[in-house]
Coordinates of C-alpha atoms and ligand atoms in Angstrom, one line a residue:
X100 CA -0.1 0.1 -0.1
X101 CA 2.5 2.6 -1.0
X102 CA 0.3 5.6 -1.2
X103 CA -0.6 5.5 2.4
X104 CA 2.4 4.2 3.8
X105 CA 5.2 6.2 1.7
X106 CA 5.4 9.6 3.2
X107 CA 4.0 12.0 5.6
X108 CA 3.6 14.6 3.0
X109 CA 0.1 15.4 2.5
X110 CA -1.9 15.4 -0.9
X111 CA -1.1 19.2 -2.7
X112 CA -3.8 21.2 -1.8
X113 CA -6.3 19.0 0.3
X114 CA -6.1 18.3 4.1
X115 CA -8.1 15.1 3.5
X116 CA -8.6 12.4 1.2
X117 CA -7.5 9.1 2.9
X118 CA -10.9 7.6 2.9
X119 CA -11.6 8.9 -0.6
X120 CA -11.2 6.7 -3.8
X121 CA -11.6 9.9 -5.9
X122 CA -10.7 13.7 -5.6
X123 CA -13.7 16.2 -6.5
X124 CA -14.5 17.2 -9.7
X125 CA -13.9 20.6 -11.0
X126 CA -17.2 21.6 -10.6
X127 CA -17.2 20.8 -6.6
X128 CA -13.9 22.1 -6.2
X129 CA -15.1 25.4 -7.9
X130 CA -17.8 25.6 -5.5
X131 CA -16.3 24.4 -2.5
X132 CA -13.0 26.0 -2.6
X133 CA -12.9 29.5 -0.1
X134 CA -9.4 30.3 -1.0
X135 CA -10.4 32.9 -3.1
X136 CA -12.4 34.6 -0.3
X137 CA -10.5 33.7 3.0
X138 CA -7.0 34.0 1.3
X139 CA -7.0 37.4 3.3
X140 CA -7.4 35.6 6.7
X141 CA -3.4 34.3 6.3
X142 CA -2.0 36.7 8.9
X143 CA -4.6 35.4 11.3
X144 CA -4.2 31.6 10.4
X145 CA -0.6 31.9 11.0
X146 CA -0.9 33.8 14.3
X147 CA -3.5 31.1 15.3
X148 CA -1.1 28.4 14.2
X149 CA 1.8 29.6 16.1
X150 CA -0.1 30.0 19.2
X151 CA -1.3 26.5 18.9
X152 CA 2.0 24.9 18.2
X153 CA 3.1 26.6 21.7
X154 CA -0.1 25.3 23.0
X155 CA 0.8 21.4 21.8
X156 CA 4.2 22.0 23.1
X157 CA 3.3 23.3 26.7
X158 CA 0.6 20.2 26.7
X159 CA 3.2 18.1 25.8
X160 CA 2.1 16.9 22.4
X161 CA 4.9 18.2 20.9
X162 CA 8.7 18.4 22.1
X163 CA 9.9 22.0 22.5
X164 CA 12.2 21.3 19.8
X165 CA 9.5 20.8 17.4
X166 CA 7.6 23.6 18.3
X167 CA 10.8 25.8 17.3
X168 CA 10.6 24.0 14.3
X169 CA 7.0 24.8 13.5
X170 CA 7.4 28.3 14.7
X171 CA 10.3 29.1 12.3
X172 CA 8.6 27.1 9.6
X173 CA 5.3 29.1 10.2
X174 CA 7.5 32.6 10.3
X175 CA 8.8 31.7 7.0
X176 CA 5.3 31.1 5.6
X177 CA 4.5 34.2 6.6
X178 CA 7.5 35.7 5.1
X179 CA 6.6 34.0 2.0
X180 CA 3.3 35.1 1.7
X181 CA 3.8 38.6 2.7
X182 CA 5.5 38.8 -0.6
X183 CA 2.8 37.2 -2.7
X184 CA 1.6 38.8 -6.2
X185 CA -2.1 38.6 -7.1
X186 CA -0.9 36.0 -10.0
X187 CA 0.5 33.9 -6.8
X188 CA -2.3 34.1 -5.1
X189 CA -4.6 33.2 -8.0
X190 CA -2.4 30.3 -8.9
X191 CA -2.4 28.3 -5.6
X192 CA -4.6 25.5 -6.1
X193 CA -5.6 24.8 -2.2
X194 CA -9.0 24.5 -1.0
X195 CA -8.6 27.3 1.4
X196 CA -6.2 29.5 3.5
X197 CA -5.7 26.7 6.4
X198 CA -4.7 24.0 3.6
X199 CA -2.3 26.6 1.9
X200 CA -0.7 27.5 5.1
X201 CA -0.3 24.0 6.0
X202 CA 1.2 23.0 2.5
X203 CA 3.5 25.9 2.7
X204 CA 4.5 24.6 6.2
X205 CA 5.5 21.1 5.0
X206 CA 7.7 22.9 2.3
X207 CA 9.6 25.1 5.0
X208 CA 9.7 22.6 8.0
X209 CA 9.3 19.2 6.5
X210 CA 7.5 16.3 8.1
X211 CA 7.2 18.0 11.6
X212 CA 4.4 20.1 9.7
X213 CA 2.1 17.3 10.0
X214 CA 2.1 17.4 13.7
X215 CA 0.5 21.1 14.1
X216 CA -3.3 20.0 13.5
X217 CA -3.2 17.6 16.5
X218 CA -6.2 18.3 18.4
X219 CA -7.6 21.1 16.2
X220 CA -9.8 21.2 13.4
X221 CA -10.4 24.1 10.6
X222 CA -13.8 24.4 12.1
X223 CA -12.4 26.1 15.3
X224 CA -9.7 27.1 13.1
X225 CA -11.5 29.0 10.8
X226 CA -13.8 30.6 13.7
X227 CA -10.6 31.7 15.5
X228 CA -9.0 33.4 12.6
X229 CA -12.2 35.2 11.3
X230 CA -12.7 36.4 14.5
X231 CA -9.2 37.8 14.9
X232 CA -9.5 39.4 11.7
X233 CA -12.7 41.1 12.9
X234 CA -11.1 42.4 15.8
X235 CA -8.8 44.4 13.4
X236 CA -11.4 45.5 11.5
X237 CA -13.6 46.9 14.0
X238 CA -10.5 49.0 15.4
X239 CA -10.2 50.2 11.8
X240 CA -13.9 51.1 11.3
X241 CA -14.0 53.0 14.9
X242 CA -11.2 54.9 13.4
X243 CA -12.8 55.8 10.2
X244 CA -16.1 56.5 11.9
X245 CA -14.5 58.7 14.3
X246 CA -12.8 60.8 11.7
X247 CA -16.3 61.3 10.0
X248 CA -17.5 62.9 13.5
X249 CA -14.6 64.7 13.1
X250 CA -15.3 66.3 10.2
X251 CA -18.8 66.8 11.1
X252 CA -17.6 68.8 14.3
X253 CA -15.3 70.7 12.3
X254 CA -17.9 72.0 10.2
X255 CA -20.5 72.6 13.0
X256 CA -17.7 74.9 14.9
X257 CA -17.9 77.2 11.6
X258 CA -21.7 77.3 11.8
X259 CA -22.8 77.6 15.2
X260 CA -24.5 81.1 14.0
X261 CA -25.5 80.0 10.9
X262 CA -29.4 79.7 11.0
X263 CA -31.2 77.5 8.6
X264 CA -34.7 75.6 8.4
X265 CA -35.2 72.4 10.0
X266 CA -37.9 69.9 8.5
X267 CA -40.4 67.6 9.8
X268 CA -42.3 66.0 6.8
X269 CA -40.0 67.7 4.8
X270 CA -42.2 70.7 5.4
X271 CA -40.1 73.9 7.0
X272 CA -40.5 73.5 10.5
X273 CA -38.4 75.7 12.8
X274 CA -35.0 77.2 12.4
X275 CA -31.7 75.5 13.7
X276 CA -28.3 76.3 13.5
X277 CA -26.4 74.8 10.7
X278 CA -24.1 73.4 13.5
X279 CA -27.0 71.5 15.2
X280 CA -28.1 70.0 11.8
X281 CA -24.7 68.7 11.2
X282 CA -24.2 67.4 14.9
X283 CA -27.4 65.7 14.2
X284 CA -25.7 63.4 12.0
X285 CA -22.6 62.6 14.1
X286 CA -24.6 61.5 17.3
X287 CA -25.8 58.6 15.3
X288 CA -22.2 57.8 14.6
X289 CA -21.2 57.6 18.3
X290 CA -24.1 55.2 18.9
X291 CA -22.4 53.3 15.8
X292 CA -19.2 53.1 17.7
X293 CA -20.7 52.2 21.0
X294 CA -22.4 49.1 19.2
X295 CA -19.1 48.5 17.8
X296 CA -17.4 48.0 21.1
X297 CA -20.2 46.0 22.5
X298 CA -20.2 43.7 19.6
X299 CA -16.3 43.5 20.1
X300 CA -16.6 41.9 23.2
X301 CA -18.6 39.2 22.0
X302 CA -16.4 38.9 18.9
X303 CA -13.2 38.6 21.4
X304 CA -14.3 35.1 22.6
X305 CA -11.8 32.4 21.6
X306 CA -13.0 29.0 19.7
X307 CA -9.6 27.5 19.4
X308 CA -9.4 24.4 21.2
X309 CA -12.8 23.4 20.4
X310 CA -11.8 20.9 17.7
X311 CA -14.1 19.6 15.2
X312 CA -17.2 20.0 17.4
X313 CA -16.7 17.8 20.9
X314 CA -13.2 19.7 22.6
X315 CA -9.6 18.9 22.5
X316 CA -8.3 15.6 23.8
X317 CA -5.0 17.1 24.6
X318 CA -4.4 19.0 28.0
X319 CA -3.9 22.7 25.9
X320 CA -4.2 25.7 27.8
X321 CA -7.1 27.9 26.4
X322 CA -6.5 30.5 28.8
X323 CA -3.4 30.8 27.6
X324 CA -4.3 30.7 24.4
X325 CA -6.6 33.3 24.6
X326 CA -4.2 35.7 25.8
X327 CA -1.5 34.9 23.6
X328 CA -4.1 35.8 20.8
X329 CA -5.6 39.1 22.3
X330 CA -9.0 37.2 23.2
X331 CA -11.3 38.3 26.2
X332 CA -12.6 34.8 26.9
X333 CA -12.8 31.2 26.1
X334 CA -16.0 30.0 24.4
X335 CA -17.6 27.9 27.2
X336 CA -19.2 25.1 24.7
X337 CA -17.5 23.5 21.9
X338 CA -20.5 22.4 20.0
X339 CA -21.4 26.3 20.0
X340 CA -18.3 27.4 19.5
X341 CA -17.7 26.0 16.0
X342 CA -21.1 27.1 14.6
X343 CA -21.6 30.4 16.5
X344 CA -21.5 33.1 13.9
X345 CA -23.9 35.7 16.0
X346 CA -21.1 37.6 16.3
X347 CA -21.1 38.1 12.2
X348 CA -24.6 38.8 12.3
X349 CA -24.1 41.2 14.9
X350 CA -21.1 43.1 13.1
X351 CA -23.4 43.1 9.9
X352 CA -25.8 44.8 11.7
X353 CA -23.8 47.6 13.1
X354 CA -22.3 48.3 9.8
X355 CA -25.6 48.0 8.3
X356 CA -26.8 50.6 10.7
X357 CA -23.6 52.6 9.6
X358 CA -24.6 52.3 6.1
X359 CA -28.3 53.5 7.1
X360 CA -26.5 56.7 8.7
X361 CA -24.3 57.6 6.0
X362 CA -27.1 56.9 3.4
X363 CA -29.4 59.8 5.5
X364 CA -26.3 62.0 5.5
X365 CA -25.8 61.4 1.7
X366 CA -29.9 62.2 1.2
X367 CA -29.5 65.2 3.2
X368 CA -26.7 66.6 1.1
X369 CA -28.2 65.9 -2.1
X370 CA -31.3 67.4 -1.5
X371 CA -29.6 70.6 0.6
X372 CA -27.0 71.0 -2.6
X373 CA -29.6 70.9 -5.3
X374 CA -30.2 74.1 -7.0
X375 CA -34.0 74.4 -5.4
X376 CA -32.3 74.3 -2.0
X377 CA -28.7 75.7 -2.4
X378 CA -27.8 75.4 1.2
X379 CA -24.5 73.6 0.1
X380 CA -22.0 72.8 -2.3
X381 CA -20.4 69.6 -2.6
X382 CA -16.7 69.9 -3.6
X383 CA -15.6 69.2 -7.1
X384 CA -13.5 66.7 -5.2
X385 CA -16.7 64.4 -4.7
X386 CA -18.7 65.2 -7.7
X387 CA -19.0 63.7 -11.0
X388 CA -19.8 65.4 -14.5
X389 CA -22.8 64.2 -17.0
X390 CA -21.4 62.5 -20.4
X391 CA -24.1 64.1 -22.0
X392 CA -25.0 67.5 -20.2
X393 CA -22.3 69.8 -20.0
X394 CA -23.7 71.7 -16.9
X395 CA -24.4 69.1 -14.8
X396 CA -22.4 68.4 -11.5
X397 CA -23.6 65.3 -9.6
X398 CA -23.2 64.3 -5.8
X399 CA -22.3 60.9 -6.6
X400 CA -20.4 60.0 -3.6
X401 CA -23.5 61.0 -1.6
X402 CA -25.5 58.9 -4.0
X403 CA -23.2 56.0 -3.6
X404 CA -23.5 56.6 0.1
X405 CA -27.5 56.2 0.0
X406 CA -26.9 52.9 -2.5
X407 CA -24.5 51.3 -0.5
X408 CA -26.7 51.1 2.7
X409 CA -28.8 48.5 0.3
X410 CA -25.7 46.2 0.0
X411 CA -25.0 46.4 3.5
X412 CA -28.5 45.8 4.5
X413 CA -28.9 42.6 2.3
X414 CA -25.4 41.4 3.8
X415 CA -27.3 41.3 7.2
X416 CA -30.5 39.5 5.8
X417 CA -28.2 37.1 3.9
X418 CA -26.2 35.8 6.9
X419 CA -29.4 35.7 9.1
X420 CA -31.1 33.2 6.1
X421 CA -27.9 31.2 6.4
X422 CA -28.2 30.8 9.9
X423 CA -31.5 30.2 10.2
X424 CA -32.3 26.4 10.6
X425 CA -28.7 25.0 10.5
X426 CA -28.3 21.8 12.9
X427 CA -26.0 22.2 15.7
X428 CA -22.3 22.1 15.2
X429 CA -20.4 23.3 12.1
X430 CA -22.0 23.1 8.8
X431 CA -20.4 24.1 5.3
X432 CA -22.9 26.8 5.2
X433 CA -21.4 28.7 7.3
X434 CA -18.5 29.3 4.9
X435 CA -20.6 31.9 3.5
X436 CA -20.1 34.3 6.4
X437 CA -16.8 35.7 5.3
X438 CA -17.5 37.1 2.1
X439 CA -20.6 39.1 3.7
X440 CA -18.6 40.3 6.4
X441 CA -15.3 41.2 4.2
X442 CA -17.6 42.9 1.6
X443 CA -19.3 44.9 4.3
X444 CA -15.9 45.9 5.8
X445 CA -14.6 46.8 2.4
X446 CA -17.8 48.7 1.5
X447 CA -17.4 51.0 4.7
X448 CA -13.9 51.1 4.1
X449 CA -14.2 52.9 0.9
X450 CA -17.1 54.7 1.7
X451 CA -16.5 56.3 5.3
X452 CA -13.1 58.4 4.2
X453 CA -15.2 59.9 0.9
X454 CA -18.2 60.7 3.0
X455 CA -15.8 62.3 5.7
X456 CA -13.9 64.1 2.6
X457 CA -17.4 65.5 1.4
X458 CA -18.1 66.7 4.8
X459 CA -14.9 68.2 5.4
X460 CA -14.9 70.2 1.8
X461 CA -19.0 71.0 1.9
X462 CA -19.2 74.6 1.5
X463 CA -22.1 75.7 3.5
X464 CA -24.2 79.0 1.9
X465 CA -24.7 81.0 5.2
X466 CA -26.8 83.5 3.1
X467 CA -29.3 80.9 1.1
X468 CA -29.6 79.0 4.4
X469 CA -30.9 82.0 6.3
X470 CA -33.0 83.2 3.4
X471 CA -34.8 80.0 3.6
X472 CA -36.0 80.6 7.1
X473 CA -39.3 82.5 6.6
X474 CA -41.4 84.3 9.2
X475 CA -44.0 81.2 9.4
X476 CA -41.4 79.1 11.0
X477 CA -41.4 81.4 13.8
X478 CA -45.0 80.7 14.4
X479 CA -44.3 78.5 17.2
X480 CA -42.3 81.3 19.0
X481 CA -45.1 83.5 18.7
X482 CA -47.6 81.1 20.6
X483 CA -44.7 80.7 23.0
X484 CA -44.7 84.4 23.7
X485 CA -48.6 84.3 24.4
X486 CA -47.7 81.4 26.8
X487 CA -45.5 83.5 28.7
X488 CA -48.3 86.1 28.9
X489 CA -50.3 83.4 30.4
X490 CA -52.1 81.8 27.5
X491 CA -52.8 78.3 27.7
X492 CA -50.6 76.8 24.9
X493 CA -53.5 75.0 23.1
X494 CA -55.3 78.2 22.8
X495 CA -52.3 80.3 21.9
X496 CA -51.7 77.6 19.1
X497 CA -55.4 78.4 17.7
X498 CA -54.8 82.4 17.9
X499 CA -51.6 82.1 15.8
X500 CA -53.5 79.7 13.4
X501 CA -55.9 82.3 12.8
X502 CA -52.8 84.8 12.0
X503 CA -51.2 82.3 9.9
X504 CA -54.6 82.1 7.8
X505 CA -54.7 85.5 7.7
X506 CA -51.3 86.0 6.4
X507 CA -52.1 83.4 3.7
X508 CA -55.3 84.9 2.6
X509 CA -53.4 88.6 2.3
X510 CA -51.0 86.9 0.5
X511 CA -48.2 88.2 2.7
X512 CA -45.6 86.5 5.2
X513 CA -46.7 86.3 8.8
X514 CA -44.3 89.3 10.0
X515 CA -45.8 91.6 7.2
X516 CA -49.2 91.5 9.1
X517 CA -50.2 94.8 10.6
X518 CA -49.6 95.0 14.4
X519 CA -53.2 96.0 15.3
X520 CA -54.3 92.6 13.8
X521 CA -52.0 90.8 16.2
X522 CA -53.4 92.9 19.0
X523 CA -57.0 92.2 17.7
X524 CA -56.3 88.5 18.0
X525 CA -54.7 88.4 21.3
X526 CA -54.4 91.5 23.3
X527 CA -51.1 89.8 24.9
X528 CA -49.4 90.9 21.6
X529 CA -49.8 94.4 23.0
X530 CA -46.4 95.9 23.7
X531 CA -44.7 93.1 22.0
X532 CA -41.0 93.4 20.5
X533 CA -42.2 92.1 17.0
X534 CA -38.5 92.7 15.5
X535 CA -37.3 90.2 18.0
X536 CA -40.2 88.0 18.0
X537 CA -39.6 87.5 14.2
X538 CA -35.9 87.0 14.6
X539 CA -34.7 83.5 14.0
X540 CA -31.7 84.1 16.2
X541 CA -34.0 84.9 19.4
X542 CA -35.8 81.4 18.5
X543 CA -32.5 79.4 18.4
X544 CA -31.5 81.6 21.4
X545 CA -34.6 80.6 23.5
X546 CA -33.7 76.8 23.1
X547 CA -30.8 76.8 25.3
X548 CA -31.6 73.9 27.5
X549 CA -29.5 70.7 26.9
X550 CA -30.0 69.3 23.5
X551 CA -31.3 72.7 22.2
X552 CA -30.2 74.5 19.0
X553 CA -29.0 77.6 21.0
X554 CA -25.5 78.8 20.4
X555 CA -24.7 78.1 24.0
X556 CA -26.3 74.8 24.1
X557 CA -24.6 73.7 20.8
X558 CA -21.4 74.8 22.4
X559 CA -21.7 72.2 25.1
X560 CA -22.8 69.7 22.7
X561 CA -19.7 70.4 20.8
X562 CA -17.8 69.7 24.3
X563 CA -19.9 66.6 24.5
X564 CA -19.0 65.0 21.4
X565 CA -15.0 66.2 21.6
X566 CA -15.1 63.8 24.7
X567 CA -16.1 60.9 22.8
X568 CA -13.8 61.5 20.1
Ligands
LIG703 N1 -13.1 27.0 4.5 C1 -14.1 26.4 5.7 C2 -14.6 27.7 6.3 O1 -14.5 28.6 5.6 C3 -13.3 26.1 6.7 C4 -13.6 25.0 7.6 C5 -14.0 23.9 6.7 N2 -14.2 22.6 7.7 C6 -14.5 21.4 7.1 N3 -14.7 20.8 8.3 N4 -14.5 21.4 6.0 O2 -15.7 27.4 6.7

């Protein structure tokens, strides 16, 4: 039986095969191979393998001399892979990154390579690798989110005194400062970062040492592995550990939520940048032209921000559908997790810097913003004036409503109505300072409590945001 007895060298690109009479067909291989996706886990695979070699030595499964050979071999594998070109990656025949690293380890370290996979399975290995990768990706994502928050904050600081309309139901509502509007987009990102930090805790649970499903029969020190690899805890159940992708779904949710927030920033800037609004001008750097209409300047970056949200939401719903109904333990369905995860991170890694750049280079037209605040937007302030004179709000609302109707009938704006009409509608308008009643700045300044749009409140808001940056 020369084939089984001859040598410890495994088949070229597969880690299994002893019990098979035939290898997989080309069609099966094409479907089954995950190397084109999981190749990017090579650093994590090497790091996990080095930690595992150490754990095997400490457990007495390999000698310390063998461990040294494995360590040196893995270091060489990493050094080789770090120089690989796209063409070299494309030419690798291996089933997945774990098979590839082990094959190269044979080349570097010889037969001792065959001892590394003792007590370990690709099931706990891939879960470990992808969690490790995600820990790094979460940090990068957090930094990108923070940078966008900074861009919003920098703009807000320039526009604490710029007055603009706010909208409810997309109808002019009340004046706010442009800073207040800008910061309204920074706080959702603060919540995203909180969610990311919380999800990170659940990502940082080590599956290694769970084996294929039932655990490891050798006395490896999982806590030491956890510490070596920078995890927070070890998984408490091996059956769960090899199947748990809750953390993938959670990260995909957080990223979908980020996508929704970026989409809403995009929508505001698209709308406010249109000729009809003219509140903002998106820099040429983040705009594109039309191949047909010479005058066009399109806010493509913001449209892509809006569009990519759909893709991120799709990633989340996809993984949930994949996980639903899986029997316990590892199933190959789980191989689908990485493509969704990588795609979501890649999408945000491309999108977030462009959104931050768009915000940083945004021109806010203070004159157009202020001009869009009409007197009707101060109707609530008129009612509040009556409230301060002792009129119940509901009644004040009705009285000012009559003034609004009168202005509509006269075809004038609210502040153009004759003063005696105000007094006729309510004697409490007698002696009022109409100049300041119709000053948007006064409306802003009145809203001085925490979370309000008054310049001082916004100043505090900026300080609060600075604290989370
Ligand atoms: N490529 C696989 C994945 O991404 C690795 C785990 C394979 N495990 C197995 N028993 N075939 O999930």
